[in-house]
Amino acid sequence: MADFMEKYSDEELIARFQEGDEYAFEEIVNRFKDRLKNFVYRYLSNEEAAEDVVQETFLRVYQKKHMYRNIAKFSTWIYTIAGNLAKTELRKRKRRKMYSLSNLGLEDKDYEIPSEDFPPEGAVEGEYTEQEIQAAIDELPEKFKTVIILRDIQELSYEEISNIVNVPVGTVKSRINRARLKLQEKLRHLRQSRIERE
Amino acid sequence: MDCYEFKSQLSEFCEDELSVPARKRFILHRDECPECADLLTEFQSALRAIHSLPRLSTADDFNQRLRERIDQEVSVTFWQRLQNFISGSALPRYVVATAFVLVGLMVGMRYLGLEGPAPQSVQPPVESPELNVQQPMNQQELLDQVSTMTADSLDTNQVLQPRNPRSYEAQIQYVKSRQ
C-alpha cells in the first residue's frame, strides 16, 4: 500500500484522506514525521517534547482534515500547525523554567544543573559543537529562529517560508540574513568563551 | 558598495543569488575591506555549521503511538472534552468553571419551568373587538332580567337596548303587559 501511495503528491494525499482514505493519512505521517521532528526539535531543544509536538500536529491534521483547502501547499499548512504548537510549547517551558527558578533560594542558584535536553555532545562542523550551535539557535529571537530553522535545516523555499510565517518574501529574505548574522555573532562569542576556558 | 550594503547581501552571495554586476561589486568590496572579508568567512562558517547539524528520526513506535492516541481521542467522552477544554483554556479555571455552572443553572431552570415571574405589562389590556359584540338574550334570560325590575327603576334605554336592540319593541310590550 505504501508503494502505491508514493506516486501521489501531498495535496492529492490529503484530498484522499478527506474522503476517508486512512492509508493516505498513514503516508502523510511517513512523509512528514522526521521533517517535522527536526523542525520542532531545533525549536525546543528537547527530543521527547519535540516528538510529542509532532504527534499533536498529526492529531490536529486528523481531526481538522476538512479545514485544509487546496489553495496553499499541504506542507505549508502542516508546518504552520507544527510551528504554532512548538511556539506554544516553548512559551510553556519558559514559564515553567521561570517559575522553578523563582522558587529557588539565592544559595541554590550557585549550583549549575547540567541540561539533559541536549543529546551527547559531539563535534559537528569542526569549529563548533552541536551543543554550541543549538545554544546559539536557542538564543535567537522567535521570529529569527523560525526562519533560520525553516531555511537552513528544513531547506524550504523562500515562498514557502513566506506563506508559513505570513510575511512577504522580501521580508523573509532580509530576516533570514539578519538571523544568520546574529547566529554567526553568537557562535563567535561561544567559541571565544570556549577557547578562554581551555 | 559600503559595509552596510555588503552585510545586507551576505546571504544572497552565499546562495549565489546576486546578479553578475552585484556579485562583482560585492567581491570588490570584500577585497578592499579586511573587516568585511573576515565577516564573510565567519558567516560562511556559521552556515556550514547549521547545515551540518545531524538529522533526527522519530522513534520506531511513533506510528503505533500516534494510532493509539488517535483512537483514544476519537472515543473520548463529552465530559473528558469539557475537562480538557477547561484545563486548556487561557482563562483561569475557576472563571471557566463558574461560567459553565451559571449557564447550566440557567438552562436547568428553563427546562424545569422555574423561571421567575413574567414582567407585568404597563399597557392597559386591549380588548378584542370581538368581545364587544353583544349576544342576543334567549327568552328565559330576558324573563329573568325583567322580573327583577320595578317599574320605577325601569329604564329601557339603559337596560334593554344594549342587550338586544332587535327585540326592543317586543320587550317593551311584554313589560307593559305585565304591569
CSV table of N, CA and C in Angstrom, one decimal, chain B residues 12-167:
chain,number,residue,atom,x,y,z
B,12,GLU,N,22.6,36.4,0.1
B,12,GLU,CA,22.4,36.3,-1.4
B,12,GLU,C,23.7,35.9,-2.1
B,13,PHE,N,24.8,36.4,-1.6
B,13,PHE,CA,26.1,36.0,-2.1
B,13,PHE,C,26.4,34.5,-1.9
B,14,CYS,N,26.1,34.1,-0.6
B,14,CYS,CA,26.4,32.7,-0.3
B,14,CYS,C,25.5,31.7,-1.0
B,15,GLU,N,24.2,32.2,-1.3
B,15,GLU,CA,23.3,31.3,-2.0
B,15,GLU,C,23.4,31.5,-3.6
B,16,ASP,N,24.4,32.3,-4.0
B,16,ASP,CA,24.6,32.5,-5.4
B,16,ASP,C,23.4,33.2,-6.1
B,17,GLU,N,22.8,34.1,-5.4
B,17,GLU,CA,21.6,34.7,-5.9
B,17,GLU,C,21.8,36.2,-6.4
B,18,LEU,N,23.0,36.6,-6.3
B,18,LEU,CA,23.3,38.0,-6.8
B,18,LEU,C,23.4,38.1,-8.3
B,19,SER,N,23.1,39.2,-8.9
B,19,SER,CA,23.3,39.3,-10.3
B,19,SER,C,24.8,39.5,-10.6
B,20,VAL,N,25.2,39.3,-11.8
B,20,VAL,CA,26.6,39.3,-12.1
B,20,VAL,C,27.3,40.7,-11.7
B,21,PRO,N,26.7,41.8,-12.1
B,21,PRO,CA,27.3,43.1,-11.6
B,21,PRO,C,27.3,43.3,-10.1
B,22,ALA,N,26.2,42.8,-9.5
B,22,ALA,CA,26.2,43.0,-8.0
B,22,ALA,C,27.2,42.1,-7.3
B,23,ARG,N,27.4,40.9,-7.9
B,23,ARG,CA,28.4,40.0,-7.4
B,23,ARG,C,29.8,40.6,-7.5
B,24,LYS,N,30.1,41.2,-8.7
B,24,LYS,CA,31.4,41.8,-8.9
B,24,LYS,C,31.7,42.9,-7.9
B,25,ARG,N,30.6,43.8,-7.6
B,25,ARG,CA,30.8,44.8,-6.7
B,25,ARG,C,31.0,44.3,-5.2
B,26,PHE,N,30.3,43.2,-4.9
B,26,PHE,CA,30.4,42.5,-3.6
B,26,PHE,C,31.9,42.1,-3.4
B,27,ILE,N,32.4,41.4,-4.4
B,27,ILE,CA,33.8,40.8,-4.3
B,27,ILE,C,34.8,41.9,-4.3
B,28,LEU,N,34.5,43.0,-5.0
B,28,LEU,CA,35.4,44.2,-5.0
B,28,LEU,C,35.5,44.7,-3.6
B,29,HIS,N,34.4,44.9,-2.9
B,29,HIS,CA,34.4,45.4,-1.6
B,29,HIS,C,35.1,44.5,-0.6
B,30,ARG,N,34.8,43.2,-0.7
B,30,ARG,CA,35.5,42.2,0.1
B,30,ARG,C,37.0,42.3,0.0
B,31,ASP,N,37.5,42.5,-1.2
B,31,ASP,CA,38.9,42.5,-1.4
B,31,ASP,C,39.5,43.8,-0.8
B,32,GLU,N,38.7,44.8,-0.7
B,32,GLU,CA,39.2,46.1,-0.2
B,32,GLU,C,39.1,46.3,1.3
B,33,CYS,N,38.1,45.5,1.9
B,33,CYS,CA,37.8,45.7,3.3
B,33,CYS,C,38.1,44.5,4.1
B,34,PRO,N,39.2,44.5,4.9
B,34,PRO,CA,39.5,43.3,5.6
B,34,PRO,C,38.5,42.9,6.6
B,35,GLU,N,37.8,43.9,7.3
B,35,GLU,CA,36.8,43.5,8.3
B,35,GLU,C,35.6,42.8,7.6
B,36,CYS,N,35.2,43.2,6.4
B,36,CYS,CA,34.1,42.6,5.7
B,36,CYS,C,34.5,41.2,5.2
B,37,ALA,N,35.8,41.1,4.9
B,37,ALA,CA,36.3,39.8,4.4
B,37,ALA,C,36.2,38.8,5.6
B,38,ASP,N,36.6,39.2,6.8
B,38,ASP,CA,36.5,38.4,8.0
B,38,ASP,C,35.1,38.0,8.3
B,39,LEU,N,34.2,39.0,8.2
B,39,LEU,CA,32.8,38.8,8.4
B,39,LEU,C,32.3,37.7,7.5
B,40,LEU,N,32.6,37.8,6.2
B,40,LEU,CA,32.2,36.8,5.2
B,40,LEU,C,32.6,35.4,5.6
B,41,THR,N,33.9,35.3,6.1
B,41,THR,CA,34.5,34.0,6.4
B,41,THR,C,33.7,33.4,7.6
B,42,GLU,N,33.4,34.2,8.6
B,42,GLU,CA,32.7,33.8,9.8
B,42,GLU,C,31.2,33.4,9.4
B,43,PHE,N,30.7,34.2,8.5
B,43,PHE,CA,29.3,33.9,8.1
B,43,PHE,C,29.2,32.6,7.4
B,44,GLN,N,30.1,32.3,6.5
B,44,GLN,CA,30.1,31.1,5.8
B,44,GLN,C,30.3,29.9,6.7
B,45,SER,N,31.2,30.1,7.7
B,45,SER,CA,31.4,29.1,8.7
B,45,SER,C,30.2,28.7,9.5
B,46,ALA,N,29.5,29.8,9.9
B,46,ALA,CA,28.2,29.6,10.7
B,46,ALA,C,27.2,28.8,9.8
B,47,LEU,N,27.1,29.2,8.5
B,47,LEU,CA,26.2,28.5,7.6
B,47,LEU,C,26.5,27.0,7.5
B,48,ARG,N,27.8,26.7,7.3
B,48,ARG,CA,28.2,25.3,7.2
B,48,ARG,C,27.9,24.6,8.5
B,49,ALA,N,28.1,25.3,9.6
B,49,ALA,CA,27.8,24.6,10.9
B,49,ALA,C,26.3,24.2,11.0
B,50,ILE,N,25.4,25.2,10.7
B,50,ILE,CA,24.0,24.9,10.9
B,50,ILE,C,23.5,23.8,9.8
B,51,HIS,N,24.1,23.9,8.7
B,51,HIS,CA,23.8,22.9,7.6
B,51,HIS,C,24.2,21.5,8.0
B,52,SER,N,25.3,21.4,8.9
B,52,SER,CA,25.8,20.1,9.2
B,52,SER,C,25.2,19.5,10.4
B,53,LEU,N,24.2,20.1,11.0
B,53,LEU,CA,23.5,19.6,12.2
B,53,LEU,C,22.9,18.2,11.8
B,54,PRO,N,23.1,17.2,12.7
B,54,PRO,CA,22.5,15.9,12.4
B,54,PRO,C,21.0,15.9,12.3
B,55,ARG,N,20.5,15.0,11.4
B,55,ARG,CA,19.1,14.9,11.2
B,55,ARG,C,18.6,13.8,12.1
B,56,LEU,N,17.5,14.2,12.8
B,56,LEU,CA,16.9,13.2,13.8
B,56,LEU,C,15.8,12.4,13.1
B,57,SER,N,15.6,11.2,13.6
B,57,SER,CA,14.4,10.4,13.2
B,57,SER,C,13.5,10.2,14.3
B,58,THR,N,12.2,10.0,14.0
B,58,THR,CA,11.2,9.7,15.1
B,58,THR,C,11.5,8.3,15.6
B,59,ALA,N,11.0,8.0,16.8
B,59,ALA,CA,11.1,6.7,17.4
B,59,ALA,C,10.4,5.6,16.5
B,60,ASP,N,10.9,4.4,16.7
B,60,ASP,CA,10.3,3.3,15.8
B,60,ASP,C,8.8,3.1,16.1
B,61,ASP,N,8.4,3.3,17.3
B,61,ASP,CA,7.0,3.1,17.6
B,61,ASP,C,6.1,4.4,17.4
B,62,PHE,N,6.7,5.3,16.7
B,62,PHE,CA,5.9,6.6,16.6
B,62,PHE,C,4.5,6.4,16.0
B,63,ASN,N,4.5,5.7,14.8
B,63,ASN,CA,3.2,5.5,14.2
B,63,ASN,C,2.2,4.7,15.1
B,64,GLN,N,2.7,3.8,15.8
B,64,GLN,CA,1.8,3.0,16.7
B,64,GLN,C,1.3,3.9,17.8
B,65,ARG,N,2.1,4.6,18.4
B,65,ARG,CA,1.7,5.5,19.5
B,65,ARG,C,0.7,6.6,18.9
B,66,LEU,N,0.9,7.0,17.7
B,66,LEU,CA,0.0,8.0,17.1
B,66,LEU,C,-1.3,7.4,16.9
B,67,ARG,N,-1.4,6.2,16.4
B,67,ARG,CA,-2.6,5.5,16.1
B,67,ARG,C,-3.4,5.3,17.4
B,68,GLU,N,-2.7,4.9,18.5
B,68,GLU,CA,-3.3,4.7,19.8
B,68,GLU,C,-3.9,6.0,20.3
B,69,ARG,N,-3.2,7.1,20.1
B,69,ARG,CA,-3.6,8.4,20.6
B,69,ARG,C,-4.9,8.8,19.8
B,70,ILE,N,-4.8,8.6,18.5
B,70,ILE,CA,-6.0,9.0,17.7
B,70,ILE,C,-7.2,8.2,18.1
B,71,ASP,N,-7.1,6.9,18.3
B,71,ASP,CA,-8.2,6.0,18.7
B,71,ASP,C,-8.7,6.5,20.1
B,72,GLN,N,-7.8,6.9,20.9
B,72,GLN,CA,-8.2,7.4,22.3
B,72,GLN,C,-9.0,8.7,22.2
B,73,GLU,N,-8.5,9.6,21.3
B,73,GLU,CA,-9.2,10.9,21.1
B,73,GLU,C,-10.5,10.7,20.5
B,74,VAL,N,-10.6,9.8,19.6
B,74,VAL,CA,-11.9,9.6,18.9
B,74,VAL,C,-13.0,9.1,19.8
B,75,SER,N,-12.5,8.3,20.8
B,75,SER,CA,-13.5,7.7,21.8
B,75,SER,C,-13.7,8.5,23.0
B,76,VAL,N,-13.1,9.7,23.0
B,76,VAL,CA,-13.1,10.5,24.3
B,76,VAL,C,-14.6,11.0,24.5
B,77,THR,N,-15.0,11.0,25.8
B,77,THR,CA,-16.4,11.4,26.1
B,77,THR,C,-16.5,12.9,26.1
B,78,PHE,N,-17.8,13.3,26.1
B,78,PHE,CA,-18.1,14.7,26.1
B,78,PHE,C,-17.5,15.4,27.4
B,79,TRP,N,-17.6,14.6,28.5
B,79,TRP,CA,-17.1,15.2,29.8
B,79,TRP,C,-15.6,15.4,29.8
B,80,GLN,N,-15.0,14.4,29.2
B,80,GLN,CA,-13.5,14.5,29.1
B,80,GLN,C,-13.1,15.7,28.2
B,81,ARG,N,-13.8,15.9,27.1
B,81,ARG,CA,-13.6,17.0,26.2
B,81,ARG,C,-13.8,18.3,27.0
B,82,LEU,N,-14.8,18.3,27.8
B,82,LEU,CA,-15.1,19.5,28.6
B,82,LEU,C,-14.0,19.8,29.6
B,83,GLN,N,-13.6,18.7,30.2
B,83,GLN,CA,-12.5,18.8,31.2
B,83,GLN,C,-11.2,19.4,30.5
B,84,ASN,N,-10.9,18.8,29.3
B,84,ASN,CA,-9.7,19.2,28.6
B,84,ASN,C,-9.9,20.7,28.2
B,85,PHE,N,-11.1,21.1,27.8
B,85,PHE,CA,-11.3,22.5,27.4
B,85,PHE,C,-11.0,23.4,28.5
B,86,ILE,N,-11.6,23.0,29.7
B,86,ILE,CA,-11.4,23.9,30.9
B,86,ILE,C,-9.9,24.0,31.3
B,87,SER,N,-9.2,22.8,31.2
B,87,SER,CA,-7.8,22.8,31.6
B,87,SER,C,-6.9,23.5,30.6
B,88,GLY,N,-7.4,23.5,29.3
B,88,GLY,CA,-6.5,24.1,28.3
B,88,GLY,C,-6.9,25.6,28.0
B,89,SER,N,-7.9,26.1,28.7
B,89,SER,CA,-8.3,27.5,28.4
B,89,SER,C,-7.3,28.5,28.9
B,90,ALA,N,-7.2,29.6,28.2
B,90,ALA,CA,-6.3,30.7,28.7
B,90,ALA,C,-6.8,31.3,29.9
B,91,LEU,N,-8.2,31.3,30.1
B,91,LEU,CA,-8.7,31.9,31.3
B,91,LEU,C,-8.4,31.0,32.6
B,92,PRO,N,-8.5,31.7,33.8
B,92,PRO,CA,-8.3,30.8,35.0
B,92,PRO,C,-9.4,29.8,35.0
B,93,ARG,N,-9.1,28.6,35.6
B,93,ARG,CA,-10.0,27.5,35.6
B,93,ARG,C,-11.3,27.9,36.3
B,94,TYR,N,-11.2,28.6,37.5
B,94,TYR,CA,-12.4,28.9,38.2
B,94,TYR,C,-13.3,29.8,37.5
B,95,VAL,N,-12.8,30.7,36.6
B,95,VAL,CA,-13.7,31.5,35.8
B,95,VAL,C,-14.5,30.7,34.8
B,96,VAL,N,-13.8,29.8,34.1
B,96,VAL,CA,-14.4,28.9,33.1
B,96,VAL,C,-15.5,28.0,33.8
B,97,ALA,N,-15.0,27.4,35.0
B,97,ALA,CA,-16.0,26.6,35.7
B,97,ALA,C,-17.2,27.3,36.2
B,98,THR,N,-17.0,28.5,36.7
B,98,THR,CA,-18.1,29.3,37.1
B,98,THR,C,-19.1,29.6,36.0
B,99,ALA,N,-18.5,30.0,34.8
B,99,ALA,CA,-19.3,30.3,33.7
B,99,ALA,C,-20.2,29.1,33.3
B,100,PHE,N,-19.6,27.9,33.3
B,100,PHE,CA,-20.3,26.7,32.9
B,100,PHE,C,-21.4,26.4,33.9
B,101,VAL,N,-21.1,26.6,35.2
B,101,VAL,CA,-22.1,26.3,36.2
B,101,VAL,C,-23.3,27.3,36.0
B,102,LEU,N,-23.0,28.6,35.8
B,102,LEU,CA,-24.1,29.5,35.6
B,102,LEU,C,-25.0,29.2,34.4
B,103,VAL,N,-24.3,28.9,33.3
B,103,VAL,CA,-25.0,28.5,32.1
B,103,VAL,C,-25.9,27.3,32.3
B,104,GLY,N,-25.3,26.3,33.0
B,104,GLY,CA,-26.0,25.1,33.4
B,104,GLY,C,-27.3,25.4,34.2
B,105,LEU,N,-27.1,26.2,35.2
B,105,LEU,CA,-28.2,26.6,36.1
B,105,LEU,C,-29.4,27.3,35.3
B,106,MET,N,-29.0,28.2,34.4
B,106,MET,CA,-30.0,28.9,33.6
B,106,MET,C,-30.7,27.9,32.7
B,107,VAL,N,-30.0,27.0,32.1
B,107,VAL,CA,-30.6,26.0,31.2
B,107,VAL,C,-31.5,25.1,32.0
B,108,GLY,N,-31.0,24.7,33.2
B,108,GLY,CA,-31.8,23.8,34.0
B,108,GLY,C,-33.1,24.4,34.5
B,109,MET,N,-33.0,25.7,34.9
B,109,MET,CA,-34.2,26.4,35.4
B,109,MET,C,-35.2,26.5,34.3
B,110,ARG,N,-34.7,26.8,33.1
B,110,ARG,CA,-35.7,27.0,32.0
B,110,ARG,C,-36.3,25.7,31.7
B,111,TYR,N,-35.5,24.6,31.7
B,111,TYR,CA,-36.0,23.3,31.4
B,111,TYR,C,-37.1,22.8,32.4
B,112,LEU,N,-36.9,23.1,33.7
B,112,LEU,CA,-37.8,22.7,34.8
B,112,LEU,C,-38.9,23.7,35.0
B,113,GLY,N,-38.9,24.8,34.2
B,113,GLY,CA,-40.0,25.8,34.3
B,113,GLY,C,-39.9,26.6,35.6
B,114,LEU,N,-38.7,26.8,36.1
B,114,LEU,CA,-38.5,27.5,37.3
B,114,LEU,C,-38.1,29.0,37.1
B,115,GLU,N,-38.6,29.5,36.0
B,115,GLU,CA,-38.2,30.9,35.6
B,115,GLU,C,-38.9,31.8,36.6
B,116,GLY,N,-38.4,33.0,36.8
B,116,GLY,CA,-39.1,34.0,37.6
B,116,GLY,C,-40.4,34.5,37.0
B,117,PRO,N,-41.2,35.3,37.8
B,117,PRO,CA,-42.5,35.7,37.2
B,117,PRO,C,-42.2,36.6,36.0
B,118,ALA,N,-43.2,36.5,35.1
B,118,ALA,CA,-43.1,37.3,33.9
B,118,ALA,C,-43.3,38.8,34.2
B,119,PRO,N,-42.6,39.7,33.6
B,119,PRO,CA,-42.7,41.1,34.0
B,119,PRO,C,-44.1,41.6,33.7
B,120,GLN,N,-44.6,42.5,34.6
B,120,GLN,CA,-46.0,43.0,34.5
B,120,GLN,C,-46.1,44.0,33.3
B,121,SER,N,-47.1,43.9,32.6
B,121,SER,CA,-47.3,44.8,31.5
B,121,SER,C,-47.8,46.1,32.0
B,122,VAL,N,-47.3,47.2,31.5
B,122,VAL,CA,-47.8,48.5,31.9
B,122,VAL,C,-48.9,49.0,31.0
B,123,GLN,N,-49.0,48.4,29.9
B,123,GLN,CA,-50.0,48.7,28.9
B,123,GLN,C,-51.4,48.2,29.4
B,124,PRO,N,-52.5,49.0,29.3
B,124,PRO,CA,-53.8,48.5,29.7
B,124,PRO,C,-54.2,47.4,28.7
B,125,PRO,N,-54.9,46.4,29.2
B,125,PRO,CA,-55.3,45.4,28.2
B,125,PRO,C,-56.2,45.9,27.1
B,126,VAL,N,-55.8,45.5,26.0
B,126,VAL,CA,-56.6,45.9,24.8
B,126,VAL,C,-57.7,44.8,24.6
B,127,GLU,N,-58.9,45.3,24.6
B,127,GLU,CA,-60.0,44.3,24.4
B,127,GLU,C,-60.1,44.0,22.9
B,128,SER,N,-60.4,42.8,22.6
B,128,SER,CA,-60.6,42.4,21.3
B,128,SER,C,-62.0,43.0,20.8
B,129,PRO,N,-62.1,43.5,19.6
B,129,PRO,CA,-63.4,44.0,19.1
B,129,PRO,C,-64.5,42.9,19.2
B,130,GLU,N,-64.0,41.6,19.1
B,130,GLU,CA,-65.0,40.5,19.1
B,130,GLU,C,-65.7,40.4,20.5
B,131,LEU,N,-65.0,40.8,21.6
B,131,LEU,CA,-65.6,40.7,22.9
B,131,LEU,C,-66.7,41.7,23.1
B,132,ASN,N,-66.8,42.8,22.3
B,132,ASN,CA,-67.8,43.8,22.5
B,132,ASN,C,-69.1,43.4,21.7
B,133,VAL,N,-69.1,42.4,21.0
B,133,VAL,CA,-70.3,42.0,20.3
B,133,VAL,C,-71.3,41.5,21.3
B,134,GLN,N,-72.4,42.1,21.3
B,134,GLN,CA,-73.5,41.7,22.2
B,134,GLN,C,-74.2,40.5,21.6
B,135,GLN,N,-74.3,39.5,22.5
B,135,GLN,CA,-75.0,38.3,22.0
B,135,GLN,C,-76.5,38.5,22.4
B,136,PRO,N,-77.4,38.1,21.6
B,136,PRO,CA,-78.8,38.2,21.9
B,136,PRO,C,-79.2,37.3,23.1
B,137,MET,N,-80.1,37.8,23.9
B,137,MET,CA,-80.6,37.0,25.1
B,137,MET,C,-81.6,36.0,24.6
B,138,ASN,N,-81.6,34.9,25.3
B,138,ASN,CA,-82.7,34.0,24.9
B,138,ASN,C,-83.9,34.4,25.8
B,139,GLN,N,-84.9,33.7,25.5
B,139,GLN,CA,-86.2,34.1,26.2
B,139,GLN,C,-86.2,34.0,27.7
B,140,GLN,N,-85.6,33.0,28.2
B,140,GLN,CA,-85.6,32.7,29.6
B,140,GLN,C,-84.8,33.8,30.3
B,141,GLU,N,-83.6,34.2,29.7
B,141,GLU,CA,-82.8,35.2,30.3
B,141,GLU,C,-83.5,36.5,30.4
B,142,LEU,N,-84.2,36.8,29.3
B,142,LEU,CA,-85.0,38.1,29.2
B,142,LEU,C,-86.0,38.1,30.3
B,143,LEU,N,-86.7,37.0,30.5
B,143,LEU,CA,-87.8,37.0,31.5
B,143,LEU,C,-87.2,37.1,32.9
B,144,ASP,N,-86.1,36.5,33.2
B,144,ASP,CA,-85.4,36.6,34.5
B,144,ASP,C,-85.0,38.0,34.8
B,145,GLN,N,-84.5,38.7,33.8
B,145,GLN,CA,-84.0,40.0,34.0
B,145,GLN,C,-85.2,41.0,34.3
B,146,VAL,N,-86.2,40.9,33.5
B,146,VAL,CA,-87.3,41.8,33.6
B,146,VAL,C,-88.1,41.6,34.9
B,147,SER,N,-88.1,40.3,35.3
B,147,SER,CA,-88.9,40.0,36.6
B,147,SER,C,-88.3,40.6,37.8
B,148,THR,N,-87.0,40.9,37.7
B,148,THR,CA,-86.3,41.5,38.9
B,148,THR,C,-86.5,43.1,38.9
B,149,MET,N,-87.0,43.7,37.9
B,149,MET,CA,-87.1,45.1,37.8
B,149,MET,C,-88.4,45.6,38.4
B,150,THR,N,-88.3,46.8,38.9
B,150,THR,CA,-89.6,47.5,39.3
B,150,THR,C,-89.9,48.5,38.2
B,151,ALA,N,-91.1,49.0,38.3
B,151,ALA,CA,-91.5,49.9,37.2
B,151,ALA,C,-90.7,51.2,37.3
B,152,ASP,N,-90.4,51.7,38.6
B,152,ASP,CA,-89.6,52.9,38.7
B,152,ASP,C,-88.2,52.9,38.2
B,153,SER,N,-87.6,51.7,38.4
B,153,SER,CA,-86.2,51.6,38.0
B,153,SER,C,-86.1,51.3,36.5
B,154,LEU,N,-87.2,51.1,35.9
B,154,LEU,CA,-87.1,50.6,34.5
B,154,LEU,C,-86.7,51.7,33.6
B,155,ASP,N,-85.6,51.5,33.1
B,155,ASP,CA,-85.1,52.4,32.0
B,155,ASP,C,-84.7,51.6,30.8
B,156,THR,N,-85.6,51.4,30.0
B,156,THR,CA,-85.4,50.5,28.9
B,156,THR,C,-84.2,50.8,28.0
B,157,ASN,N,-84.0,52.1,27.9
B,157,ASN,CA,-82.8,52.5,27.0
B,157,ASN,C,-81.5,52.0,27.6
B,158,GLN,N,-81.4,52.0,29.0
B,158,GLN,CA,-80.2,51.6,29.6
B,158,GLN,C,-80.1,50.0,29.7
B,159,VAL,N,-81.2,49.4,30.1
B,159,VAL,CA,-81.2,48.0,30.4
B,159,VAL,C,-81.3,47.1,29.2
B,160,LEU,N,-82.3,47.5,28.3
B,160,LEU,CA,-82.6,46.5,27.3
B,160,LEU,C,-81.9,46.8,25.9
B,161,GLN,N,-81.8,48.1,25.7
B,161,GLN,CA,-81.3,48.4,24.3
B,161,GLN,C,-79.9,47.8,24.0
B,162,PRO,N,-79.0,47.9,25.0
B,162,PRO,CA,-77.7,47.4,24.6
B,162,PRO,C,-77.7,45.8,24.5
B,163,ARG,N,-78.6,45.2,25.3
B,163,ARG,CA,-78.5,43.7,25.3
B,163,ARG,C,-79.1,43.1,24.0
B,164,ASN,N,-80.2,43.7,23.6
B,164,ASN,CA,-80.9,43.1,22.4
B,164,ASN,C,-81.7,44.1,21.7
B,165,PRO,N,-81.0,45.0,20.9
B,165,PRO,CA,-81.8,46.0,20.3
B,165,PRO,C,-82.8,45.6,19.3
B,166,ARG,N,-82.7,44.4,18.7
B,166,ARG,CA,-83.6,44.0,17.7
B,166,ARG,C,-85.0,43.6,18.3
B,167,SER,N,-85.0,43.1,19.6
B,167,SER,CA,-86.3,42.7,20.2
B,167,SER,C,-86.8,43.8,21.1
